XYZ file of C-alpha atoms in Angstrom:
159
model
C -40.305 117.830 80.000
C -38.708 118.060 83.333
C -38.127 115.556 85.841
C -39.858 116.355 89.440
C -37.541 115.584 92.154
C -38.061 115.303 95.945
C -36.575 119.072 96.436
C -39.399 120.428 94.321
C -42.234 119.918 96.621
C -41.701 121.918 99.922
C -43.054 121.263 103.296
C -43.817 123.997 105.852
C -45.508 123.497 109.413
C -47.163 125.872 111.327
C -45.122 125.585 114.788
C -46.852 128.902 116.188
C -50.347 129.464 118.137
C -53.600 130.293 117.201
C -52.244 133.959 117.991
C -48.863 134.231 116.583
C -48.754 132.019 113.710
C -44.655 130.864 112.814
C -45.162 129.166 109.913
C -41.283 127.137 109.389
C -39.858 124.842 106.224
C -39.292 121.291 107.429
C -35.713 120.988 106.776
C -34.570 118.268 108.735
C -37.191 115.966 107.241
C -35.028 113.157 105.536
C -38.170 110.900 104.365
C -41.736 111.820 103.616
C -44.016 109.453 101.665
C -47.907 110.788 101.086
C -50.253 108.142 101.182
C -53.780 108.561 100.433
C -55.172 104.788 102.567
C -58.324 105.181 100.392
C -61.962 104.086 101.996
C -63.379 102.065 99.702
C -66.649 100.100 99.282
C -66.892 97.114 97.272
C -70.746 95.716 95.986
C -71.275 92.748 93.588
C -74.840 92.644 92.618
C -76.311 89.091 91.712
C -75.695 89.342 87.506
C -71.942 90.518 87.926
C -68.784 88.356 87.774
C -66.647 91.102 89.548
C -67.320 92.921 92.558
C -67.309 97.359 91.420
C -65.254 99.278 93.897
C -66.088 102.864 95.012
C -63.541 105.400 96.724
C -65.489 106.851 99.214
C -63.057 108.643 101.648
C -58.806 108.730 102.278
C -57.424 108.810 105.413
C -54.624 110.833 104.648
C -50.925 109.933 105.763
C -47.324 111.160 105.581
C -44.911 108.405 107.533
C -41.781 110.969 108.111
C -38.688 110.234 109.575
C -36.331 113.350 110.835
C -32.833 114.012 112.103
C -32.814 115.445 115.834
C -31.114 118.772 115.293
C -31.433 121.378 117.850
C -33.074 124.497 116.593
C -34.839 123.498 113.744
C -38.341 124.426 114.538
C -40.307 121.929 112.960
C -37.940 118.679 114.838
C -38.414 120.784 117.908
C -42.326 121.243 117.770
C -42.804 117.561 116.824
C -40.309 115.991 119.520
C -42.038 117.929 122.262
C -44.942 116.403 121.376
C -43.563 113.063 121.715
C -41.651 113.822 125.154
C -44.260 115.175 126.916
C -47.025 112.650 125.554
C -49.003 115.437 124.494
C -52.731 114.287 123.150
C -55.327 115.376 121.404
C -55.273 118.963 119.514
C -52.439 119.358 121.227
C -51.067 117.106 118.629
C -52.892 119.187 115.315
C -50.458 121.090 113.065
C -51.145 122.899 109.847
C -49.134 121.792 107.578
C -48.428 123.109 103.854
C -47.738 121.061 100.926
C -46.315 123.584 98.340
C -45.554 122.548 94.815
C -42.412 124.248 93.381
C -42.464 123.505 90.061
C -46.234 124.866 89.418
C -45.326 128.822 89.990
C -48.318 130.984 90.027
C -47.859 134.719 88.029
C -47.138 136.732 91.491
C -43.334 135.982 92.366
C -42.314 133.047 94.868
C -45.780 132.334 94.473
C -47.078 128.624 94.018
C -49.548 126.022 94.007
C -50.250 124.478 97.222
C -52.268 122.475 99.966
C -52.842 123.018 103.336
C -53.587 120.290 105.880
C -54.545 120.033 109.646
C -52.672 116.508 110.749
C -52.058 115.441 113.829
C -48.233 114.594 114.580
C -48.009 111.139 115.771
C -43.924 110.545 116.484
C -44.112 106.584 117.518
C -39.968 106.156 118.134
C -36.751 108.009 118.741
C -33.647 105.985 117.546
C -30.233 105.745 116.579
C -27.304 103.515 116.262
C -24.305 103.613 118.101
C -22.511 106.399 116.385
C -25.053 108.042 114.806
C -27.292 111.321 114.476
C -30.366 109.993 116.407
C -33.723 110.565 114.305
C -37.513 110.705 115.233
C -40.388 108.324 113.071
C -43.849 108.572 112.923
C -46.607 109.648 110.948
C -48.669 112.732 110.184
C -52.077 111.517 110.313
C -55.483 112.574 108.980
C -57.127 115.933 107.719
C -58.948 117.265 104.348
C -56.798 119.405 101.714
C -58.167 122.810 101.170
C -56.488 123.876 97.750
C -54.870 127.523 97.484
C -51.503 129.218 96.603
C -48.496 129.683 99.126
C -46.010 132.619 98.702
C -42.504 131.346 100.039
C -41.003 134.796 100.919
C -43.941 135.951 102.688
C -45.182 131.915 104.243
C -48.647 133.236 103.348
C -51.001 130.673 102.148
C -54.031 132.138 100.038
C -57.512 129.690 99.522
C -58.689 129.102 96.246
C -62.540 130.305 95.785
């Protein structure tokens, strides 16, 4: 047995275009919860005492908070879009979910998720004193399940 700790599960973000991909680690990301805000459906027919609940969708979430460091990639690509205002898929980013401890046989090769979210910063902060930070959330988007090779920041589909 071996404890799983935050370190273990890596996040990289597509900063690039459609045409020249630049696919980056998030490493100024200093909070990162994934929540799944399930759909559900509840029904309670007439000879039931409890109502049965059925997942029927997620409306997938990470609420992130980052550091403002200047040339980090990822801050960079997410703070533009929350200067300028940007909307629509002008706020979409691919973003890759890659599980360290579940290493695939080809080397620096893993299991791993990709997601299209769209980058929703709502607030830039800081306290007198302090390293000023951006919060928001990355919203939305289905998993499609694959393998991601950390030396080469290739991310393979599963069949």
């Amino acid at each position: 047995m071996k404890d799983i700790m935050v370190y273990d599960e890596a996040h990289y973000f597509d900063v690039g275009t459609s045409e020249t991909p630049d696919i980056e680690l998030g490493g100024v990301i200093t909070e990162m919860t994934e929540s799944t805000n399930p759909t559900e459906q509840e029904k309670q027919y007439i000879h039931q005492k409890s109502k049965i609940t059925k997942t029927t969708g997620y409306s997938n979430e990470f609420p992130i908070t980052m550091d403002m460091v200047k040339g980090d990639k990822v801050f960079e690509n997410f703070y533009e879009k929350f200067y300028l205002r940007k909307t629509g898929n002008d706020l979409n980013i691919d973003h890759y979910i890659v599980n360290l401890w579940e290493n695939e046989t080809e080397a620096n090769t893993y299991k791993a998720r990709k997601i299209t979210q769209t980058v929703s910063i709502t607030e830039c902060n800081g306290a007198a004193g302090e390293q000023k930070q951006i919060t928001g959330s990355l919203k939305g988007g289905d998993f499609v399940y694959g393998t991601f090779n950390t030396s080469t920041k290739t991310f393979t589909p599963t069949v």
